[in-house]
């Protein structure tokens, strides 16, 4: 399974990288008054500066990897729209996680996203009697609205860009989720994110507060035998920009601990993001999710590819 | 007591002296007025070659534009220049520039600074002081 997924990702990456140079130096043309298609495509104004749309996080929203940011995904300015898709693969010692999704940014104000997470239990599935490579699938539908501030332009102010959002998550195999102690197979996270680019220091910082019941991002359901109410959780990122197309950073995210069968830990990562152009970016990370059910120290590689219009 | 006050005064003077030095650090890191003039030459060539924004300069006296932009960047960077041009608001009134136009100009300026060899971190120190002008420049 893991090999298939890696091979597929490699194939997709290779083909996209092959396309990338064709995009790389296509200076955007002035909006044409020609066909309907031309007019439609001019909505994708590609007007934001490189990297200022962030990348696609684990849950499909514009952000880092673990943290959802206040930035609107994509490269549409307040006069345009941006559309992107992502593929992310996480190889942990005893599990693997694959997410794919699409997101649209409208007028640099509203973001709508969808992601599908597939969590492969590999050998643990067999040990738990579920069967080897037993998979949990989760859909995440997200919406985010920028409330105030501009992370990039407001360099003369301490005010960050602030956005609020919600993510509705639904996971399958509800009977199994109930068996491990989860109260529900679906739930909604609410968050407020504050993001600021400290341009003078070439540093991007995000702080996000999330109200959630999700166990392991929702892969193990919502609420639990230990706790079935919303928890206030923190997620944050800091990234240093080494150049216009390359950033190194770290992230931290706290998670609820609702299930009696296993202690859930906080997560962190260190990442490198490379923005080949406004259409293709690649993020590599070393990710630590801590304990997941019967296995401790689930740390491994995170590889994400984002492509966009 | 007097001695403490004197020490405090010396400390305050030292701090203000060092901040005065720090204030024109960016000006020096950009190569002084000559360095900035070279950046402006390269950036302006980029503006005029950029299909996204070149039409903006159709009715612009480019020599005067370059002198004004050089003086402006010099002042913004803490250098000993005098900007004699219009305010940002007046200069861009009626041009109906978009955020995308503003960013196109930033990209062209970045390319100009790349060409002269200004480091990315130094570029960002300048851009951080220019970014808020977005409010006066973008009128659409």
Coordinates of C-alpha atoms in Angstrom, one line a residue:
Chain A
X1 CA 0.0 0.0 0.0
X2 CA 2.6 2.5 1.1
X3 CA 4.7 1.7 -2.0
X4 CA 1.7 2.2 -4.3
X5 CA 1.0 5.6 -2.8
X6 CA 4.6 6.7 -2.9
X7 CA 4.9 5.6 -6.5
X8 CA 1.7 7.5 -7.4
X9 CA 3.0 10.6 -5.6
X10 CA 6.3 10.3 -7.3
X11 CA 4.6 10.0 -10.7
X12 CA 2.3 13.0 -10.0
X13 CA 5.3 15.0 -8.7
X14 CA 7.4 14.2 -11.7
X15 CA 4.7 15.1 -14.2
X16 CA 3.9 18.3 -12.4
X17 CA 7.5 19.3 -12.2
X18 CA 7.8 18.7 -15.9
X19 CA 4.9 21.1 -16.4
X20 CA 6.2 23.6 -13.9
X21 CA 8.8 25.3 -16.2
X22 CA 6.2 26.0 -18.7
X23 CA 4.3 28.0 -16.1
X24 CA 7.4 29.5 -14.6
X25 CA 8.0 32.4 -16.9
X26 CA 4.6 32.9 -18.3
X27 CA 4.2 36.6 -17.5
X28 CA 0.5 37.1 -16.8
X29 CA -1.2 38.7 -19.8
X30 CA -3.4 41.7 -19.3
X31 CA -7.1 40.7 -18.9
X32 CA -8.5 40.1 -22.3
X33 CA -11.8 41.3 -23.4
X34 CA -12.0 38.3 -25.7
X35 CA -13.8 35.0 -25.1
X36 CA -15.8 34.0 -22.1
X37 CA -13.0 31.6 -21.2
X38 CA -10.5 34.4 -21.3
X39 CA -12.6 36.5 -19.1
X40 CA -13.2 33.6 -16.7
X41 CA -9.5 32.9 -16.5
X42 CA -8.7 36.5 -15.7
X43 CA -10.4 36.0 -12.4
X44 CA -7.3 34.0 -11.5
X45 CA -5.3 37.1 -11.3
X46 CA -2.2 35.4 -9.8
X47 CA -1.7 38.8 -8.1
X48 CA -0.4 37.8 -4.7
X49 CA 3.3 37.7 -4.0
X50 CA 4.9 34.3 -4.1
X51 CA 4.4 32.1 -0.9
X52 CA 1.8 34.6 0.5
X53 CA -1.0 32.1 0.1
X54 CA 0.7 29.6 2.3
X55 CA 0.5 25.9 1.6
X56 CA -2.3 23.3 2.2
X57 CA -2.4 22.0 5.7
X58 CA -3.4 18.5 6.9
X59 CA -7.1 19.4 7.0
X60 CA -7.0 21.1 3.5
X61 CA -7.1 24.7 4.7
X62 CA -4.5 27.3 3.8
X63 CA -1.8 27.2 6.4
X64 CA 1.3 25.3 7.2
X65 CA 1.1 21.6 7.8
X66 CA -0.3 21.3 11.3
X67 CA -1.6 24.8 11.8
X68 CA -4.4 26.5 9.9
X69 CA -3.4 30.1 9.1
X70 CA -5.4 33.3 8.7
X71 CA -4.1 33.7 5.1
X72 CA -6.5 33.0 2.3
X73 CA -5.3 30.1 0.1
X74 CA -4.1 30.6 -3.4
X75 CA -2.9 33.7 -5.4
X76 CA -6.0 35.6 -6.0
X77 CA -6.0 39.2 -4.7
X78 CA -9.0 41.0 -3.4
X79 CA -10.1 41.4 -7.0
X80 CA -9.6 37.7 -7.9
X81 CA -9.8 34.1 -7.0
X82 CA -7.3 31.3 -6.4
X83 CA -7.8 27.6 -6.7
X84 CA -5.5 24.9 -5.6
X85 CA -5.2 21.2 -4.9
X86 CA -2.9 19.2 -2.7
X87 CA -1.6 15.8 -2.1
X88 CA 0.1 15.0 1.2
X89 CA 1.6 11.7 2.3
X90 CA 2.8 11.1 5.9
X91 CA 4.9 8.0 6.6
X92 CA 4.8 7.1 10.3
X93 CA 6.6 4.0 11.8
X94 CA 3.3 2.1 12.3
X95 CA 0.8 4.0 10.2
X96 CA 0.5 6.1 7.1
X97 CA -1.8 9.0 6.3
X98 CA -2.7 10.3 2.9
X99 CA -4.7 13.4 2.3
X100 CA -5.8 15.1 -0.9
X101 CA -8.0 18.1 -1.3
X102 CA -9.0 21.2 -3.2
X103 CA -9.5 24.7 -1.9
X104 CA -10.6 28.0 -3.4
X105 CA -9.8 31.5 -2.2
X106 CA -12.3 34.2 -3.0
X107 CA -11.3 37.9 -3.2
X108 CA -8.5 37.2 -0.6
X109 CA -11.3 37.1 1.9
X110 CA -13.1 33.8 1.9
X111 CA -11.7 30.3 1.7
X112 CA -13.6 27.1 1.0
X113 CA -11.9 23.8 1.3
X114 CA -12.4 20.1 1.0
X115 CA -10.0 17.4 2.0
X116 CA -10.1 13.6 2.2
X117 CA -7.9 11.9 4.7
X118 CA -7.1 8.2 4.5
X119 CA -5.5 6.7 7.6
X120 CA -3.9 3.3 7.0
X121 CA -3.5 1.2 10.2
X122 CA -1.0 -1.1 8.4
X123 CA 0.1 -3.9 10.8
X124 CA -1.6 -2.4 13.8
X125 CA -4.9 -3.1 12.0
X126 CA -4.1 -6.7 12.1
X127 CA -3.0 -6.6 15.8
X128 CA -6.3 -4.9 16.7
X129 CA -8.3 -7.5 14.8
X130 CA -9.4 -5.0 12.1
X131 CA -7.3 -6.5 9.4
X132 CA -3.9 -5.4 8.0
X133 CA -4.1 -2.1 6.2
X134 CA -7.5 -1.4 7.6
X135 CA -8.3 2.2 6.7
X136 CA -10.2 5.0 8.3
X137 CA -11.5 7.7 5.8
X138 CA -12.4 11.2 6.8
X139 CA -13.9 14.1 4.8
X140 CA -13.2 17.6 5.9
X141 CA -15.2 20.6 4.6
X142 CA -13.9 23.9 5.7
X143 CA -14.8 27.6 5.5
X144 CA -12.7 30.5 6.6
X145 CA -13.3 34.3 6.5
X146 CA -10.8 37.0 7.0
X147 CA -12.1 39.4 9.6
X148 CA -9.5 42.1 9.9
X149 CA -5.9 43.0 9.1
X150 CA -3.5 42.2 6.3
X151 CA -0.6 39.9 7.2
X152 CA 1.5 41.3 4.4
X153 CA 0.8 45.0 3.9
X154 CA 0.2 46.2 7.5
X155 CA 3.9 46.4 8.2
X156 CA 3.4 49.6 10.2
X157 CA 1.0 48.0 12.6
X158 CA 1.2 45.1 15.1
X159 CA -2.3 44.0 14.1
X160 CA -2.1 40.5 12.5
X161 CA -4.4 39.2 9.9
X162 CA -7.2 37.6 11.8
X163 CA -9.6 35.0 10.3
X164 CA -12.3 32.8 11.8
X165 CA -13.3 29.4 10.4
X166 CA -15.0 26.1 10.8
X167 CA -14.2 22.6 9.7
X168 CA -16.9 19.9 9.5
X169 CA -15.3 16.5 9.7
X170 CA -16.9 13.1 9.1
X171 CA -15.2 9.8 9.6
X172 CA -16.4 6.4 8.5
X173 CA -16.5 3.1 10.5
X174 CA -18.5 4.7 13.3
X175 CA -19.1 1.4 14.9
X176 CA -15.4 0.9 15.5
X177 CA -15.0 4.5 16.6
X178 CA -17.7 3.8 19.2
X179 CA -15.9 0.7 20.2
X180 CA -12.7 2.6 21.0
X181 CA -14.7 5.1 23.1
X182 CA -15.5 7.9 20.7
X183 CA -18.9 9.5 21.0
X184 CA -19.4 10.4 17.4
X185 CA -18.2 9.9 13.9
X186 CA -18.5 13.5 13.0
X187 CA -17.9 16.9 14.5
X188 CA -17.2 20.5 13.8
X189 CA -14.0 22.4 14.8
X190 CA -14.2 26.2 15.2
X191 CA -11.0 28.3 15.1
X192 CA -9.7 31.8 15.1
X193 CA -6.3 32.3 13.4
X194 CA -3.9 35.2 13.6
X195 CA -1.1 35.4 11.1
X196 CA 1.5 38.1 10.5
X197 CA 4.5 38.4 8.3
X198 CA 7.2 40.3 10.1
X199 CA 8.8 41.4 6.9
X200 CA 11.6 43.4 8.5
X201 CA 12.7 40.1 10.1
X202 CA 11.6 37.8 7.2
X203 CA 9.6 35.9 9.7
X204 CA 6.0 34.6 9.4
X205 CA 4.2 33.8 12.6
X206 CA 0.8 32.2 13.1
X207 CA -1.1 31.6 16.3
X208 CA -4.4 29.7 16.1
X209 CA -7.0 28.8 18.8
X210 CA -9.2 25.9 18.0
X211 CA -12.4 24.6 19.7
X212 CA -12.6 20.9 18.9
X213 CA -13.7 17.5 20.1
X214 CA -11.6 15.6 17.5
X215 CA -9.5 12.6 18.5
X216 CA -6.4 12.5 16.3
X217 CA -7.7 15.2 14.0
X218 CA -11.0 13.3 13.9
X219 CA -9.6 10.1 12.5
X220 CA -10.6 8.4 15.7
X221 CA -13.9 10.2 15.9
X222 CA -15.1 13.0 18.2
X223 CA -15.5 13.2 21.9
X224 CA -14.8 10.2 24.1
X225 CA -15.3 8.2 27.3
X226 CA -12.9 10.5 29.2
X227 CA -14.3 13.8 27.9
X228 CA -17.1 14.7 25.5
X229 CA -17.0 18.5 25.6
X230 CA -15.1 20.9 23.4
X231 CA -11.5 21.5 24.3
X232 CA -9.6 24.8 23.6
X233 CA -6.5 23.8 21.7
X234 CA -3.5 25.8 20.4
X235 CA -1.7 25.6 17.1
X236 CA 1.1 27.8 15.9
X237 CA 3.8 28.1 13.2
X238 CA 6.9 30.2 12.8
X239 CA 8.7 30.2 9.4
X240 CA 11.8 32.0 8.4
X241 CA 12.0 33.1 4.8
X242 CA 15.4 32.5 3.3
X243 CA 14.4 33.7 -0.1
X244 CA 11.2 34.5 -2.0
X245 CA 10.7 30.8 -2.8
X246 CA 12.1 29.0 0.3
X247 CA 11.1 28.9 3.9
X248 CA 12.1 26.8 6.9
X249 CA 9.9 26.6 10.0
X250 CA 8.4 24.7 12.8
X251 CA 4.9 24.1 14.1
X252 CA 3.3 23.0 17.3
X253 CA -0.3 21.8 17.9
X254 CA -2.1 20.6 21.0
X255 CA -4.9 18.1 20.8
X256 CA -7.7 16.9 23.1
X257 CA -7.2 13.7 25.1
X258 CA -10.7 12.3 25.1
X259 CA -10.2 8.5 24.8
X260 CA -9.5 6.2 27.7
X261 CA -7.8 3.6 25.5
X262 CA -4.7 5.7 24.7
X263 CA -3.2 9.0 25.7
X264 CA -3.1 11.5 22.9
X265 CA 0.0 13.7 22.7
X266 CA 0.7 17.1 21.2
X267 CA 2.1 17.2 17.7
X268 CA 5.0 19.2 16.2
X269 CA 6.9 19.4 13.0
X270 CA 9.8 21.1 11.4
X271 CA 9.3 21.9 7.7
X272 CA 10.9 23.2 4.5
X273 CA 8.7 24.7 1.9
X274 CA 9.8 25.4 -1.6
X275 CA 7.6 27.5 -3.9
X276 CA 8.7 26.6 -7.4
X277 CA 6.3 29.3 -8.7
X278 CA 2.7 30.4 -8.1
X279 CA 1.4 27.1 -9.4
X280 CA 3.5 24.5 -7.7
X281 CA 5.0 24.2 -4.2
X282 CA 6.5 21.3 -2.3
X283 CA 6.6 21.0 1.5
X284 CA 8.8 18.5 3.3
X285 CA 8.5 18.0 7.0
X286 CA 9.6 15.9 9.9
X287 CA 6.4 15.3 11.9
X288 CA 5.8 14.0 15.3
X289 CA 2.3 12.9 16.2
X290 CA 3.3 11.1 19.5
X291 CA 1.2 8.2 20.5
X292 CA -1.5 6.8 18.3
X293 CA -3.6 4.1 20.0
X294 CA -1.1 1.2 20.8
X295 CA 2.0 2.8 19.3
X296 CA 4.2 5.5 20.8
X297 CA 6.5 7.9 19.0
X298 CA 4.8 8.2 15.7
X299 CA 7.2 10.5 14.0
X300 CA 8.1 10.4 10.3
X301 CA 8.2 12.1 7.0
X302 CA 5.6 14.5 5.7
X303 CA 5.6 15.2 2.0
X304 CA 3.1 17.6 0.4
X305 CA 2.6 18.9 -3.1
X306 CA 0.4 21.8 -3.9
X307 CA -0.7 22.8 -7.3
X308 CA -2.8 25.8 -8.2
X309 CA -4.2 28.1 -10.9
Chain B
X1 CA 21.7 59.7 43.3
X2 CA 23.3 62.2 41.0
X3 CA 25.7 59.6 39.9
X4 CA 22.8 57.3 39.0
X5 CA 21.1 60.1 37.1
X6 CA 24.3 60.8 35.2
X7 CA 24.7 57.1 34.3
X8 CA 21.1 57.0 33.2
X9 CA 21.7 60.1 31.0
X10 CA 24.8 58.5 29.5
X11 CA 22.8 55.3 28.9
X12 CA 20.0 57.3 27.2
X13 CA 22.4 59.2 25.0
X14 CA 24.1 56.0 24.0
X15 CA 20.8 54.4 23.1
X16 CA 19.6 57.4 21.1
X17 CA 23.0 57.7 19.4
X18 CA 22.9 54.0 18.4
X19 CA 19.4 54.2 17.2
X20 CA 20.3 57.2 15.1
X21 CA 23.1 55.1 13.6
X22 CA 20.7 52.2 13.1
X23 CA 18.2 54.5 11.3
X24 CA 20.4 54.9 8.2
X25 CA 21.7 51.4 8.3
X26 CA 19.3 50.4 5.5
X27 CA 20.4 53.3 3.4
X28 CA 24.0 52.2 3.7
X29 CA 23.0 48.5 3.1
X30 CA 21.3 49.5 -0.2
X31 CA 24.6 51.1 -1.3
X32 CA 23.8 54.7 -0.5
X33 CA 22.0 57.1 -2.9
X34 CA 24.1 55.7 -5.8
X35 CA 23.2 52.1 -5.0
X36 CA 19.5 53.1 -4.8
X37 CA 19.8 55.0 -8.1
X38 CA 21.1 51.8 -9.7
X39 CA 18.3 49.7 -8.2
X40 CA 15.8 52.3 -9.5
X41 CA 17.3 52.2 -13.0
X42 CA 16.9 48.4 -13.1
X43 CA 13.5 48.3 -11.5
X44 CA 12.2 51.0 -13.9
X45 CA 13.4 49.0 -16.9
X46 CA 11.4 46.1 -15.4
X47 CA 8.3 48.2 -14.9
X48 CA 8.4 49.4 -18.5
X49 CA 8.9 45.8 -19.8
X50 CA 6.1 44.4 -17.6
X51 CA 2.9 43.8 -19.6
X52 CA 1.0 43.9 -16.3
X53 CA 1.8 47.5 -15.5
X54 CA 3.8 49.2 -18.3
X55 CA 0.7 51.1 -19.5
X56 CA 0.6 52.9 -16.1
X57 CA 3.7 54.9 -17.2
X58 CA 2.4 56.0 -20.6
X59 CA 2.1 59.7 -19.5
X60 CA 5.0 59.7 -17.1
X61 CA 8.2 61.6 -17.5
X62 CA 10.5 58.7 -16.7
X63 CA 13.6 60.8 -15.9
X64 CA 11.7 62.7 -13.3
X65 CA 10.1 59.5 -12.1
X66 CA 13.5 57.9 -11.6
X67 CA 14.8 60.9 -9.7
X68 CA 11.8 61.0 -7.5
X69 CA 11.7 57.3 -6.8
X70 CA 15.4 57.3 -5.9
X71 CA 14.9 60.2 -3.5
X72 CA 11.9 58.6 -2.0
X73 CA 13.6 55.2 -1.5
X74 CA 16.5 57.1 0.0
X75 CA 14.3 58.9 2.5
X76 CA 12.4 55.7 3.3
X77 CA 15.7 54.0 3.9
X78 CA 16.8 56.7 6.3
X79 CA 19.2 58.5 3.9
X80 CA 19.9 62.2 3.7
X81 CA 17.7 63.0 0.7
X82 CA 14.7 65.2 0.1
X83 CA 11.7 63.8 -1.8
X84 CA 10.2 66.5 -4.0
X85 CA 7.5 64.5 -5.6
X86 CA 3.8 64.3 -4.9
X87 CA 2.4 62.3 -2.0
X88 CA 1.7 58.7 -2.7
X89 CA -2.0 59.4 -2.6
X90 CA -1.9 62.3 -5.1
X91 CA 0.6 60.5 -7.4
X92 CA -1.7 57.5 -7.8
X93 CA -5.1 59.1 -7.8
X94 CA -7.1 58.2 -10.8
X95 CA -4.7 55.5 -11.9
X96 CA -7.1 52.8 -10.7
X97 CA -4.3 50.5 -9.6
X98 CA -5.1 47.1 -8.2
X99 CA -3.4 45.0 -5.5
X100 CA -2.1 42.8 -8.4
X101 CA -0.6 46.0 -10.0
X102 CA 1.1 46.9 -6.7
X103 CA 2.5 43.4 -6.3
X104 CA 3.7 43.4 -9.9
X105 CA 5.6 46.5 -9.1
X106 CA 7.0 44.9 -6.0
X107 CA 8.2 41.9 -8.0
X108 CA 9.9 44.1 -10.5
X109 CA 11.6 46.0 -7.7
X110 CA 12.7 42.7 -6.2
X111 CA 14.2 41.7 -9.5
X112 CA 16.0 45.0 -9.7
X113 CA 17.4 44.5 -6.2
X114 CA 18.4 40.9 -7.1
X115 CA 20.3 42.2 -10.1
X116 CA 22.3 44.6 -7.9
X117 CA 23.0 41.9 -5.4
X118 CA 20.9 43.2 -2.5
X119 CA 20.4 40.4 -0.1
X120 CA 16.8 39.0 0.4
X121 CA 16.8 40.1 4.1
X122 CA 17.8 43.6 3.2
X123 CA 15.2 43.7 0.4
X124 CA 12.6 42.8 3.0
X125 CA 13.7 45.6 5.3
X126 CA 13.0 48.1 2.5
X127 CA 9.8 46.4 1.4
X128 CA 8.5 46.4 5.0
X129 CA 8.6 50.2 4.9
X130 CA 7.0 50.4 1.4
X131 CA 4.2 47.8 2.0
X132 CA 1.9 50.2 3.9
X133 CA 1.9 52.5 0.9
X134 CA -0.4 49.9 -0.6
X135 CA -3.3 51.8 1.0
X136 CA -2.5 55.0 -0.9
X137 CA -1.4 53.4 -4.2
X138 CA -4.3 50.9 -4.6
X139 CA -7.4 52.8 -5.4
X140 CA -9.4 50.3 -7.4

